JSON list of C-alpha atoms in Angstrom, two decimals:
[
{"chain": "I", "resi": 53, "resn": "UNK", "atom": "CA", "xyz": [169.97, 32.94, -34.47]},
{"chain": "I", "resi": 54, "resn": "UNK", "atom": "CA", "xyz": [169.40, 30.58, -37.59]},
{"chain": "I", "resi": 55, "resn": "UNK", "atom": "CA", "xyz": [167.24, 28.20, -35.22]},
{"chain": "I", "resi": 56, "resn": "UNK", "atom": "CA", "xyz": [165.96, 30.46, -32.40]},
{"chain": "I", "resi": 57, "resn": "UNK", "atom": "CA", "xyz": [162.36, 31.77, -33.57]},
{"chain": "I", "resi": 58, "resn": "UNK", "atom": "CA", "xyz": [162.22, 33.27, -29.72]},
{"chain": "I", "resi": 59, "resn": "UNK", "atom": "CA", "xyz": [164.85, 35.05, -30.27]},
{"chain": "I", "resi": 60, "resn": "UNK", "atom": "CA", "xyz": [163.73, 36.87, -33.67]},
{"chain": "I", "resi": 61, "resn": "UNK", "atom": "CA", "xyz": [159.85, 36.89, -31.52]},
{"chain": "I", "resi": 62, "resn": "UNK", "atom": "CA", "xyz": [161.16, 39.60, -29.08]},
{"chain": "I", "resi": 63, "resn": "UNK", "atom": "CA", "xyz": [162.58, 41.77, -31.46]},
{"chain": "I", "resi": 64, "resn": "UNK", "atom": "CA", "xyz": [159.96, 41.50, -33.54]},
{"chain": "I", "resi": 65, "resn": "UNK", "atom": "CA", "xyz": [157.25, 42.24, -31.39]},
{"chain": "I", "resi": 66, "resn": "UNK", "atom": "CA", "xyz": [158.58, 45.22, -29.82]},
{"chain": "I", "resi": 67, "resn": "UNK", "atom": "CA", "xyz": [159.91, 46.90, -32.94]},
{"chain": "I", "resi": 68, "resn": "UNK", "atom": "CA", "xyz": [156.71, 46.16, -34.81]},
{"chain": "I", "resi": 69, "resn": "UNK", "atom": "CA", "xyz": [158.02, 43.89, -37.45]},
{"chain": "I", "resi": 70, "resn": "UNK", "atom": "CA", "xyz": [156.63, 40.80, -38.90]},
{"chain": "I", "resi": 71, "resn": "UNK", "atom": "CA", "xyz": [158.04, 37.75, -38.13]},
{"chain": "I", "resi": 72, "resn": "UNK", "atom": "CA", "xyz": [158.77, 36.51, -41.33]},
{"chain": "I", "resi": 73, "resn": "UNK", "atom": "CA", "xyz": [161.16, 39.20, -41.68]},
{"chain": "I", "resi": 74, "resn": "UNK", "atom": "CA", "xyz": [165.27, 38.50, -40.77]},
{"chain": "I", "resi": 75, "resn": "UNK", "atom": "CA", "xyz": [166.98, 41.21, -39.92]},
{"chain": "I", "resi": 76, "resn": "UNK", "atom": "CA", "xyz": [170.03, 43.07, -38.35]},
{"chain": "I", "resi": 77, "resn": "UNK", "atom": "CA", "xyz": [170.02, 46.04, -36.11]},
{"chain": "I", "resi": 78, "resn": "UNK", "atom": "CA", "xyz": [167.02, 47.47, -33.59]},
{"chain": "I", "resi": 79, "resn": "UNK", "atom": "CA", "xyz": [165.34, 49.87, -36.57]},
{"chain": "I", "resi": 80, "resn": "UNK", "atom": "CA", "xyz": [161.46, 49.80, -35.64]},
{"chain": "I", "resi": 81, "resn": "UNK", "atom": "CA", "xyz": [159.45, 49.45, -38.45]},
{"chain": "I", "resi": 82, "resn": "UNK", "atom": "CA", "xyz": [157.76, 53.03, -39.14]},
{"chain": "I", "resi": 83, "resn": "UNK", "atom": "CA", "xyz": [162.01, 53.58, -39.87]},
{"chain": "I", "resi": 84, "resn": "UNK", "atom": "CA", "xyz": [161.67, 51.80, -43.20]},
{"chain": "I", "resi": 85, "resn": "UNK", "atom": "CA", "xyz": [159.38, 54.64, -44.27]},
{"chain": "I", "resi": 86, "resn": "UNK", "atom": "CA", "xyz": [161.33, 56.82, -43.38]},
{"chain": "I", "resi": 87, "resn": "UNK", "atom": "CA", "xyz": [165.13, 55.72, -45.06]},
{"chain": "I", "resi": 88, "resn": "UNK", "atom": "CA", "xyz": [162.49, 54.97, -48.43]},
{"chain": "I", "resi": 89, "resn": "UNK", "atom": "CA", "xyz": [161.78, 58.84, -48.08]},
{"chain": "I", "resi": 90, "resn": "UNK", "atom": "CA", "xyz": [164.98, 59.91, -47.58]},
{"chain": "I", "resi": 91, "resn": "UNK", "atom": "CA", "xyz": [167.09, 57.40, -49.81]},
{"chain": "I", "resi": 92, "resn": "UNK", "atom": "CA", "xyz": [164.56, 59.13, -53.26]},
{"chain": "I", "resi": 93, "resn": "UNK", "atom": "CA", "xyz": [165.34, 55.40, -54.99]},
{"chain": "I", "resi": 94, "resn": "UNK", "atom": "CA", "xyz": [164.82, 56.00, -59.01]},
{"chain": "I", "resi": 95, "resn": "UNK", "atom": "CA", "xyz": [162.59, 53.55, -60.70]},
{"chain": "I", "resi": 96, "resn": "UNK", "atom": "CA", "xyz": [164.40, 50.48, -60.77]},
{"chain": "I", "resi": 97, "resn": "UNK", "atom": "CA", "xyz": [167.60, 52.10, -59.22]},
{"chain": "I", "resi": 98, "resn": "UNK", "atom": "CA", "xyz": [170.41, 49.92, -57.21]},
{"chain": "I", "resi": 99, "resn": "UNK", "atom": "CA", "xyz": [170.28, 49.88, -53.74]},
{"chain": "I", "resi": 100, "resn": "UNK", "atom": "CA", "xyz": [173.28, 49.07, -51.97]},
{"chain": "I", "resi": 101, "resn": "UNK", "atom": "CA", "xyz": [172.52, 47.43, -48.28]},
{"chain": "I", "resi": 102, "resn": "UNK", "atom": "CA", "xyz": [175.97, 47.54, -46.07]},
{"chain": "I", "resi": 103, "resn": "UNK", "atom": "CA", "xyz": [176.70, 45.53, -43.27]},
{"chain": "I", "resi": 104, "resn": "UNK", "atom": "CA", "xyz": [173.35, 44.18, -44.42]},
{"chain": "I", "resi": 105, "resn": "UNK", "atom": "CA", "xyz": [173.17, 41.20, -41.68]},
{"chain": "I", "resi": 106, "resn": "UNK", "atom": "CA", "xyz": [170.51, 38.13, -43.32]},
{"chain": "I", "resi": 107, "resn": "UNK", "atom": "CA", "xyz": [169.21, 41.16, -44.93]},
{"chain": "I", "resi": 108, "resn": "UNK", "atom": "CA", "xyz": [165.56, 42.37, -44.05]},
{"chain": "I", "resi": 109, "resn": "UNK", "atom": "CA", "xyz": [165.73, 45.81, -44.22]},
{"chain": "I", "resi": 110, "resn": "UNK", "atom": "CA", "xyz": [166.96, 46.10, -47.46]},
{"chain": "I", "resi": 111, "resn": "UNK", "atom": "CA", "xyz": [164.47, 43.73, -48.90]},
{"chain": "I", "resi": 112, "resn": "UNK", "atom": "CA", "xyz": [161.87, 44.95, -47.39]},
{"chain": "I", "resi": 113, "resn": "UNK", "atom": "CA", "xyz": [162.73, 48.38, -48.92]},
{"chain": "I", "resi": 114, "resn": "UNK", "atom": "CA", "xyz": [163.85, 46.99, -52.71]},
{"chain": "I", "resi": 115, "resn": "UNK", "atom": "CA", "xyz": [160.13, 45.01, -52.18]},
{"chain": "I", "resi": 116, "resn": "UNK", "atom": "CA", "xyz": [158.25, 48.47, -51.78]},
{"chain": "I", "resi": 117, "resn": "UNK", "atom": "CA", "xyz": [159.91, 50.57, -54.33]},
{"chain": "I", "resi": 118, "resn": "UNK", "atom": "CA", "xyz": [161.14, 48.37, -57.16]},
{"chain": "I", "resi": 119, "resn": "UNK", "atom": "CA", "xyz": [164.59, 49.26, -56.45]},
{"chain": "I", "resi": 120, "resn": "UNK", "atom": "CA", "xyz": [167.78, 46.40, -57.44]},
{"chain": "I", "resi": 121, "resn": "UNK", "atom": "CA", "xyz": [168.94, 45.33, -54.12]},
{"chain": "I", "resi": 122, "resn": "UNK", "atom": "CA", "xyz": [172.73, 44.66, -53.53]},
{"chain": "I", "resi": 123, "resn": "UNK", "atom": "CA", "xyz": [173.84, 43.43, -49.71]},
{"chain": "I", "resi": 124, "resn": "UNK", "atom": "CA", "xyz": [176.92, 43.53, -48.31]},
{"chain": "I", "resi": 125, "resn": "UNK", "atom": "CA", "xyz": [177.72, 41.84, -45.05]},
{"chain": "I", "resi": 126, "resn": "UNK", "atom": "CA", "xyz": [181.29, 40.14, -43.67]},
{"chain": "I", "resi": 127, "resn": "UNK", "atom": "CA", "xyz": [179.22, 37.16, -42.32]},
{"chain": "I", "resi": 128, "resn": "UNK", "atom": "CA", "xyz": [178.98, 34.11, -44.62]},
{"chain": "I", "resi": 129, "resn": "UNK", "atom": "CA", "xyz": [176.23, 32.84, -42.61]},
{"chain": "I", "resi": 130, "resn": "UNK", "atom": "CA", "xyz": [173.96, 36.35, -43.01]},
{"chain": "I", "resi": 131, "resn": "UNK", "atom": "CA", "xyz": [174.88, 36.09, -46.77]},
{"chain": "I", "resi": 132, "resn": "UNK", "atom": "CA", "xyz": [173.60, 33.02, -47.06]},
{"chain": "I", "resi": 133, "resn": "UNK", "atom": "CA", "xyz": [171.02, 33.86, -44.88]},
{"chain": "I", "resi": 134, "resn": "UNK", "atom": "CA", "xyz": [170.04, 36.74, -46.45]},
{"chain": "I", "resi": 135, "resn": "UNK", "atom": "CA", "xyz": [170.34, 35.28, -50.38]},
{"chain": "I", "resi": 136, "resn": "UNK", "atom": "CA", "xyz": [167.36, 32.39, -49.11]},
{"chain": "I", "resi": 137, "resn": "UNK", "atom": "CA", "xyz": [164.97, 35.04, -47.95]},
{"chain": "I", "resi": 138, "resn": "UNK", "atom": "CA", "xyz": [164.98, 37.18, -50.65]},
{"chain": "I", "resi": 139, "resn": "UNK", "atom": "CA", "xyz": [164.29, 34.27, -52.80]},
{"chain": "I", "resi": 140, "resn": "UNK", "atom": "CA", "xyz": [161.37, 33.56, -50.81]},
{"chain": "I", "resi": 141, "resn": "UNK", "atom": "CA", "xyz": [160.21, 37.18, -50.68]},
{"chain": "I", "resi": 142, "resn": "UNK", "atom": "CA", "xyz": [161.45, 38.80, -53.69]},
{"chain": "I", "resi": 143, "resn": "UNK", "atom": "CA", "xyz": [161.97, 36.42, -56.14]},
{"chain": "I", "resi": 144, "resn": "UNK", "atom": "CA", "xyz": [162.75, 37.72, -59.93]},
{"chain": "I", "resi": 145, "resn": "UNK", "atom": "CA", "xyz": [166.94, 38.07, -59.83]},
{"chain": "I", "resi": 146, "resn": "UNK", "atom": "CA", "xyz": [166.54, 41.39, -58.54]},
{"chain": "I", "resi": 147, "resn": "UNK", "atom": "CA", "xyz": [168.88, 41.01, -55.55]},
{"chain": "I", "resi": 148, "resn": "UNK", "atom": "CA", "xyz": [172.53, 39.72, -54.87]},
{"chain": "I", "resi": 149, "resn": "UNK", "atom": "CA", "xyz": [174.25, 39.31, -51.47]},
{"chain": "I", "resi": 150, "resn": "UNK", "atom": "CA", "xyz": [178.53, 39.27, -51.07]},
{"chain": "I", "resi": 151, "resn": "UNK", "atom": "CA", "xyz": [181.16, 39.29, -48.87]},
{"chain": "I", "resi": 152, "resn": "UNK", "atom": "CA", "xyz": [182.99, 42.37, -47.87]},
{"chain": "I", "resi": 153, "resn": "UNK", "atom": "CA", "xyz": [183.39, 45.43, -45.08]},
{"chain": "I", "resi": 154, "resn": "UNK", "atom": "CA", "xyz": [182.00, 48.27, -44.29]},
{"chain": "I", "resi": 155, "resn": "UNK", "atom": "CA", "xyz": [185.65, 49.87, -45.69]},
{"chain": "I", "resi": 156, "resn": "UNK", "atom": "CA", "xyz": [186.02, 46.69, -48.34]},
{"chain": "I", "resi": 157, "resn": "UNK", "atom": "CA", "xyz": [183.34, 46.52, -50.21]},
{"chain": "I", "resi": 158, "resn": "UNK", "atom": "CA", "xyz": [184.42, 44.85, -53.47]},
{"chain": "I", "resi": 159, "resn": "UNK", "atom": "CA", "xyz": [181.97, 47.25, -55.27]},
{"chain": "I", "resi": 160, "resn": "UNK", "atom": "CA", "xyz": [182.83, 49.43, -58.52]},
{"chain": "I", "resi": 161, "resn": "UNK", "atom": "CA", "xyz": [182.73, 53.01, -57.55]},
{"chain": "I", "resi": 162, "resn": "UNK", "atom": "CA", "xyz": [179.84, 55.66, -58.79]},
{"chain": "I", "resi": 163, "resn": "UNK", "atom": "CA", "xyz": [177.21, 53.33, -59.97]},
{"chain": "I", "resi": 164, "resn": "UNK", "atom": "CA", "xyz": [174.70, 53.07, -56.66]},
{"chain": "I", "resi": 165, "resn": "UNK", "atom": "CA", "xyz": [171.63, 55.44, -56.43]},
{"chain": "I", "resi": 166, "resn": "UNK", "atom": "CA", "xyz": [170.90, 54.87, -52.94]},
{"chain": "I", "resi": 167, "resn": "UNK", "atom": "CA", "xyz": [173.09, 53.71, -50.06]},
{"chain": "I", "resi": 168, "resn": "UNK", "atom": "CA", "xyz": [172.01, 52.15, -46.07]},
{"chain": "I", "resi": 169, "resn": "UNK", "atom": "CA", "xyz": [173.29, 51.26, -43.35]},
{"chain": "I", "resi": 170, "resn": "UNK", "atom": "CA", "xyz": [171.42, 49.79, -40.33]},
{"chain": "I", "resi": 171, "resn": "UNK", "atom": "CA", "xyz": [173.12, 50.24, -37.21]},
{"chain": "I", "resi": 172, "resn": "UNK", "atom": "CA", "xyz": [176.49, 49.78, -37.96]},
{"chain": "I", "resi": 173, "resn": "UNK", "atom": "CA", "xyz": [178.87, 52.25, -39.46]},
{"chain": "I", "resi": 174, "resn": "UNK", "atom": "CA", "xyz": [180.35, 52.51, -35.52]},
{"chain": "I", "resi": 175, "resn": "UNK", "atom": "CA", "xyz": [182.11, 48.98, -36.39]},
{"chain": "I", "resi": 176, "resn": "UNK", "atom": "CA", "xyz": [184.46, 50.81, -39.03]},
{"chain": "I", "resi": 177, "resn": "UNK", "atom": "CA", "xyz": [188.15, 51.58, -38.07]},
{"chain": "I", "resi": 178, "resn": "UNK", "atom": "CA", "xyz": [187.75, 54.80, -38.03]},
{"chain": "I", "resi": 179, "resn": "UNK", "atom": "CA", "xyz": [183.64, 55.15, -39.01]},
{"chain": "I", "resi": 180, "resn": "UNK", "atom": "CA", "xyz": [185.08, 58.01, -41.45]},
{"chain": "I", "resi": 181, "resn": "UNK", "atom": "CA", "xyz": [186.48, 55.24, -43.40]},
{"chain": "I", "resi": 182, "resn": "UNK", "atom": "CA", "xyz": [182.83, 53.67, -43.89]},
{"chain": "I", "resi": 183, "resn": "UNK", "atom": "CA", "xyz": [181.65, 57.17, -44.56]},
{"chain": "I", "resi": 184, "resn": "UNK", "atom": "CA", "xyz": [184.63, 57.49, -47.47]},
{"chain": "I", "resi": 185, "resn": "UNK", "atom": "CA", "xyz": [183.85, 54.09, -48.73]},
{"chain": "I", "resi": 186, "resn": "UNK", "atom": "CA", "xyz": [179.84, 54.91, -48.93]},
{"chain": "I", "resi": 187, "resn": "UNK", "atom": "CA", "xyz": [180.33, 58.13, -51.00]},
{"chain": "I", "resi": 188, "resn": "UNK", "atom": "CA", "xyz": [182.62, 56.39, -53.49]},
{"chain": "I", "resi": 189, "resn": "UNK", "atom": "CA", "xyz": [180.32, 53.93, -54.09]},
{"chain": "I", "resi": 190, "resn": "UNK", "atom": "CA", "xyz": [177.44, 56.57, -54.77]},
{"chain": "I", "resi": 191, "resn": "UNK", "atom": "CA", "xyz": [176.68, 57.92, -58.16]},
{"chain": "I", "resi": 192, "resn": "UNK", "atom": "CA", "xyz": [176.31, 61.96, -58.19]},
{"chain": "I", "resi": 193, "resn": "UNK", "atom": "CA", "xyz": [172.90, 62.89, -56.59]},
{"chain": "I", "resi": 194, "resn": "UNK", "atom": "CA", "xyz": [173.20, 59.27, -54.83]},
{"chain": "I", "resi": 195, "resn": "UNK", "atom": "CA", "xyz": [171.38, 59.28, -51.36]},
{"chain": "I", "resi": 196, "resn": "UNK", "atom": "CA", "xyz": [172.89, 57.89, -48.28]},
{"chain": "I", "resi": 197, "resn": "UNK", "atom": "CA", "xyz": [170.24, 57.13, -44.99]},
{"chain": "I", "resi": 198, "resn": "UNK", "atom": "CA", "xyz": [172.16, 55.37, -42.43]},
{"chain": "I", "resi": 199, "resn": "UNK", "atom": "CA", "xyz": [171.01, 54.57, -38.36]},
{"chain": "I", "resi": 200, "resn": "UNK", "atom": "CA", "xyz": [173.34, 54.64, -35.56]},
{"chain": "I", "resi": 201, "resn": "UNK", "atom": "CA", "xyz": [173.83, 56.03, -32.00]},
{"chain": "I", "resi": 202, "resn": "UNK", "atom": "CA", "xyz": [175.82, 58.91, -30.81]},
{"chain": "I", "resi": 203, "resn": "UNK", "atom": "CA", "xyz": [177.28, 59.54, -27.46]},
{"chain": "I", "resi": 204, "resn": "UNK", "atom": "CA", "xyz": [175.90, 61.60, -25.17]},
{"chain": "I", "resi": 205, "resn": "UNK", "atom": "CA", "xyz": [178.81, 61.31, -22.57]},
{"chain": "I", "resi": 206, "resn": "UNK", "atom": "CA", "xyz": [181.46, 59.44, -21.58]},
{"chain": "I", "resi": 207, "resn": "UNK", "atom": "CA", "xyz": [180.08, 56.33, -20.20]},
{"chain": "I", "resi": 208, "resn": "UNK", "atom": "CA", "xyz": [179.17, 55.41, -23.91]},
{"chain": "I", "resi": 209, "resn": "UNK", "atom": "CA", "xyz": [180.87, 52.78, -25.75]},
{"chain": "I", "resi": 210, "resn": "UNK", "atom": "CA", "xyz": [184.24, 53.61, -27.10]},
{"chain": "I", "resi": 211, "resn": "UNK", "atom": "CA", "xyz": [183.34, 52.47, -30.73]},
{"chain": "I", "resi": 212, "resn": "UNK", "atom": "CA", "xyz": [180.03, 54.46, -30.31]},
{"chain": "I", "resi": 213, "resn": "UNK", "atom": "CA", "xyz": [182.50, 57.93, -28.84]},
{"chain": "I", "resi": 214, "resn": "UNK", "atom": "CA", "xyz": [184.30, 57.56, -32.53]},
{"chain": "I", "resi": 215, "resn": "UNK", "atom": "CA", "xyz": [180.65, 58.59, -34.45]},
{"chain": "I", "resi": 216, "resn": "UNK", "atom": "CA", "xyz": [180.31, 62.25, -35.04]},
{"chain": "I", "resi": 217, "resn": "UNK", "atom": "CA", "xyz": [178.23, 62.11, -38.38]},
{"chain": "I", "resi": 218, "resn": "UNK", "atom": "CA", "xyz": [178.14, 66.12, -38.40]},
{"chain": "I", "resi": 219, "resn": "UNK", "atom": "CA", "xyz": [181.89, 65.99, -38.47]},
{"chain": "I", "resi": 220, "resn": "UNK", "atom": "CA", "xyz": [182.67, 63.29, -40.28]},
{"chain": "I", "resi": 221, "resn": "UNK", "atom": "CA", "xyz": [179.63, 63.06, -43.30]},
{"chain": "I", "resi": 222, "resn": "UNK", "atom": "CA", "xyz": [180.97, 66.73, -45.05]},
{"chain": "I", "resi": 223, "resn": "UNK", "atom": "CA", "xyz": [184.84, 65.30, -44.38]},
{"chain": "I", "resi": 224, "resn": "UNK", "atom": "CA", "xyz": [183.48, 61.92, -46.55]},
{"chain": "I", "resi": 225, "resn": "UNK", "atom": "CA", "xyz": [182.52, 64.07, -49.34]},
{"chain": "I", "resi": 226, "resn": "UNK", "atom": "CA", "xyz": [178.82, 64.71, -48.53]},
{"chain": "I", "resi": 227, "resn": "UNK", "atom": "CA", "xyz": [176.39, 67.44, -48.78]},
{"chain": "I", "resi": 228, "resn": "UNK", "atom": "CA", "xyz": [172.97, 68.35, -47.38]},
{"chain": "I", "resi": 229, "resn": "UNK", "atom": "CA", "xyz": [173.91, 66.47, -44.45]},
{"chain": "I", "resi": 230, "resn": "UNK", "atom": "CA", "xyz": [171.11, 66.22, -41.86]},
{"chain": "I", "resi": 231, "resn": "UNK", "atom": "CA", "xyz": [171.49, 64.15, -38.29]},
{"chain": "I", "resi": 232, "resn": "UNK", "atom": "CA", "xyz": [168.16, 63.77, -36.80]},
{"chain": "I", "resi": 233, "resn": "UNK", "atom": "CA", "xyz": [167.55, 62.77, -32.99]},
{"chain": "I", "resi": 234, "resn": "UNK", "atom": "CA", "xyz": [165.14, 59.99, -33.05]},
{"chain": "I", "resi": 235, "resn": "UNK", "atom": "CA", "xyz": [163.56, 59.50, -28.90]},
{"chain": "I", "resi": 236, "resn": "UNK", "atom": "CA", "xyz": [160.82, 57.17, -30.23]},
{"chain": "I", "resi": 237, "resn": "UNK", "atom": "CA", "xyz": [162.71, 54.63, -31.82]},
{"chain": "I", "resi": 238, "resn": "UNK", "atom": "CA", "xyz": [165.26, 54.75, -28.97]},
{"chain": "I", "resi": 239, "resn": "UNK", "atom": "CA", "xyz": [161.94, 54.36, -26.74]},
{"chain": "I", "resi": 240, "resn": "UNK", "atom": "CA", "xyz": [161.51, 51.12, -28.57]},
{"chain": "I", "resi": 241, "resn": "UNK", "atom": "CA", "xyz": [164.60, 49.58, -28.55]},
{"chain": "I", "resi": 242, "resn": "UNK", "atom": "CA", "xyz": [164.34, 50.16, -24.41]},
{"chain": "I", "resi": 243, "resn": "UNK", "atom": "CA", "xyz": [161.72, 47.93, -24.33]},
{"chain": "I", "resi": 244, "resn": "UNK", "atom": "CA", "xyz": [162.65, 45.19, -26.91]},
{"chain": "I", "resi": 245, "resn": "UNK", "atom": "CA", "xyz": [165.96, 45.31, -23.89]},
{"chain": "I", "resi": 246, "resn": "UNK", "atom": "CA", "xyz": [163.85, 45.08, -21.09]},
{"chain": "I", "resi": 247, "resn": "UNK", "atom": "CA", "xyz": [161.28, 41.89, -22.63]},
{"chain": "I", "resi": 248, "resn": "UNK", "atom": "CA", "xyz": [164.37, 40.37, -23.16]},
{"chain": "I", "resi": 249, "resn": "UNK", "atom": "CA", "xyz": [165.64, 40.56, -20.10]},
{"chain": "I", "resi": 250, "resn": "UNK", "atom": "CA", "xyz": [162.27, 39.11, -18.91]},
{"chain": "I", "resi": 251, "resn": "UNK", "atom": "CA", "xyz": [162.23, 36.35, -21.21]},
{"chain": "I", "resi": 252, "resn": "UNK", "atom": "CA", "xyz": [163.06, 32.79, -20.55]},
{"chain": "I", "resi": 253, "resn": "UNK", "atom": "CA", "xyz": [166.42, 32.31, -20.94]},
{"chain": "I", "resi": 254, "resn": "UNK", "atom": "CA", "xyz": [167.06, 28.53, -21.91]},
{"chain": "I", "resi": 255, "resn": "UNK", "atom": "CA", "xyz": [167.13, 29.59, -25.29]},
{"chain": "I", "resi": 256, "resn": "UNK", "atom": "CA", "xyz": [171.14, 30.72, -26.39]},
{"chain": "I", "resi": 257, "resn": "UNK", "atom": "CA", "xyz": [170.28, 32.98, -28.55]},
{"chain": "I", "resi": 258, "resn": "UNK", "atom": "CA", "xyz": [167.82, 34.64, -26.31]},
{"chain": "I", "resi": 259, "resn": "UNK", "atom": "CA", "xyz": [170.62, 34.70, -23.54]},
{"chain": "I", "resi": 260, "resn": "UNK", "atom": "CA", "xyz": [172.67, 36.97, -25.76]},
{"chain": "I", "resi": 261, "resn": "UNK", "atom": "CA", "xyz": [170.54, 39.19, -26.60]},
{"chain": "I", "resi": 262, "resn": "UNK", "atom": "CA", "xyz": [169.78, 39.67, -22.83]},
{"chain": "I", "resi": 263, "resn": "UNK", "atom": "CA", "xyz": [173.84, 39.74, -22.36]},
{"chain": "I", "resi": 264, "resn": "UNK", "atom": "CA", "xyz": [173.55, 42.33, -24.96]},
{"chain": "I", "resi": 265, "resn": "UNK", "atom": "CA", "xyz": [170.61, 43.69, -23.61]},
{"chain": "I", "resi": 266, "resn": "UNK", "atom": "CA", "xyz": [172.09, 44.29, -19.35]},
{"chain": "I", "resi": 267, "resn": "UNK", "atom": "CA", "xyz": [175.27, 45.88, -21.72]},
{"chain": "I", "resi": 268, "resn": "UNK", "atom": "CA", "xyz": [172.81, 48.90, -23.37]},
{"chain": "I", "resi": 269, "resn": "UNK", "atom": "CA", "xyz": [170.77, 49.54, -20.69]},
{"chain": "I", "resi": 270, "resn": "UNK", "atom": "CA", "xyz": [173.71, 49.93, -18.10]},
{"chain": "I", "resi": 271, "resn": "UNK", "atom": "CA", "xyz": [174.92, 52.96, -20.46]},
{"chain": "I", "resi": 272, "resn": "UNK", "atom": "CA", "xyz": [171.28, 53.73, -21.49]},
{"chain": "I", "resi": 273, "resn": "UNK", "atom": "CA", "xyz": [171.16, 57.14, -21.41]},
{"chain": "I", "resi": 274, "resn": "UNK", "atom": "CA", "xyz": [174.79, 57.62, -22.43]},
{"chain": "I", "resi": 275, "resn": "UNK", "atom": "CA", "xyz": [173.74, 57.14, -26.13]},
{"chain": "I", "resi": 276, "resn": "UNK", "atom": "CA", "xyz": [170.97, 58.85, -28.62]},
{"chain": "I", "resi": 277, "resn": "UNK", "atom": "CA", "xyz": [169.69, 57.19, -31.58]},
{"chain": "I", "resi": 278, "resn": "UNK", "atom": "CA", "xyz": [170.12, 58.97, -34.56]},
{"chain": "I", "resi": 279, "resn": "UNK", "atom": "CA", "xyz": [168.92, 58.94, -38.31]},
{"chain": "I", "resi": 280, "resn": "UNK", "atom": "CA", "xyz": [171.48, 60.47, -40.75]},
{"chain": "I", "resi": 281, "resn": "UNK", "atom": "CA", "xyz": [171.14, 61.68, -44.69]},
{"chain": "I", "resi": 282, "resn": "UNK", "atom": "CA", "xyz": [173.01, 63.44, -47.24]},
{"chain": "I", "resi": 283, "resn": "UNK", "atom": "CA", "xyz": [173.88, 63.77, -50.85]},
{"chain": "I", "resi": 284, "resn": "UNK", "atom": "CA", "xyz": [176.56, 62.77, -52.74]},
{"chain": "I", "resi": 285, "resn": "UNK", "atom": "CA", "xyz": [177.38, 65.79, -55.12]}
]
């Protein structure tokens, strides 16, 4: 991914983000407006990115509201990835990348105003564990936002059968849980699948994302995208 611009071009161009911008997950770009509206950051609150990839979202987010950014990702390669970028785009020591798990973070409890997580709380053993871990980590009044799928039947991905954020959110310890269906952004990560598909392939990086890419739209409509909030009390 490191040295495949073509790669980062498709995704970027069909999800409407700018280039210069590394990131993990398929989260279009009007979604940043909406987790900043739904995670209510504080002036100069922490921000805690999980599973945070080389890190774009979140520092795209800290950049607009002022927020301190912490990532979390169990990739040494997107840490490293993701502590160079926000150098170049948000310089000032407001952000700090680690090590850890979506169950492991290595974080003190109670001290994060806002909590994310792009796309990947369906890679925790069970995902209520991530869910446990993300309200210990919030303050009281802390917001979670978080992205995922949700199956629709059974030809979905077993990992992706095991999310049931309605369930699961209230058993984690969280109130004023919403789950909101979102068609357009699932509309958009369609066709960031299908102009990969159509892209030269030479590239490796590009060839797994089309691997990835015949995967998702085999099961298409098997899945829903959805955009989850709640409180921690």
């Amino acid at each position: 991914m490191a040295v495949s611009p073509a790669r980062d071009a498709i995704i970027a161009r069909t999800l409407g983000l700018p280039p210069e911008l590394e990131f993990a997950g398929t989260l279009p770009w009007q979604g940043i407006a909406a987790m900043i509206e739904a995670l209510r950051l504080p002036p100069h609150g922490l921000l805690l990115d999980l599973a945070c990839g080389r890190g774009g979202y979140g520092i795209e987010i800290a950049r607009r509201t002022g927020a301190h950014l912490i990532g979390v990702d169990f990739s040494a390669v997107a840490v490293r990835a993701a502590t160079a970028m926000s150098a170049r785009l948000l310089p000032g020591g407001r952000t700090e990348f680690r090590l850890g798990t979506l169950t492991a973070t290595g974080l003190p409890a109670g001290e994060a105003d806002a909590l994310m997580c792009v796309d990947a709380v369906q890679f925790a053993e069970p995902p209520l564990a991530a869910l446990t871990e993300f309200r210990r980590l919030l303050a009281p009044g802390g917001r979670l936002a978080l992205t995922c799928w949700e199956a629709v039947d059974d030809r979905a991905p077993a990992r992706i059968r095991e999310v049931d954020l309605r369930r699961d959110l209230p058993l984690a310890g969280f109130a004023d849980v919403q789950v909101h269906d979102m068609p357009d952004w699932r509309a958009a990560e369609r066709t960031m699948w299908e102009q990969a598909l159509a892209a030269d392939g030479t590239d490796a990086a590009v060839r797994s994302l089309q691997e990835e890419g015949r995967s998702s739209l085999a099961a298409f409509d098997a899945l829903r995208r959805v955009f989850a909030t709640a409180t921690a009390p």
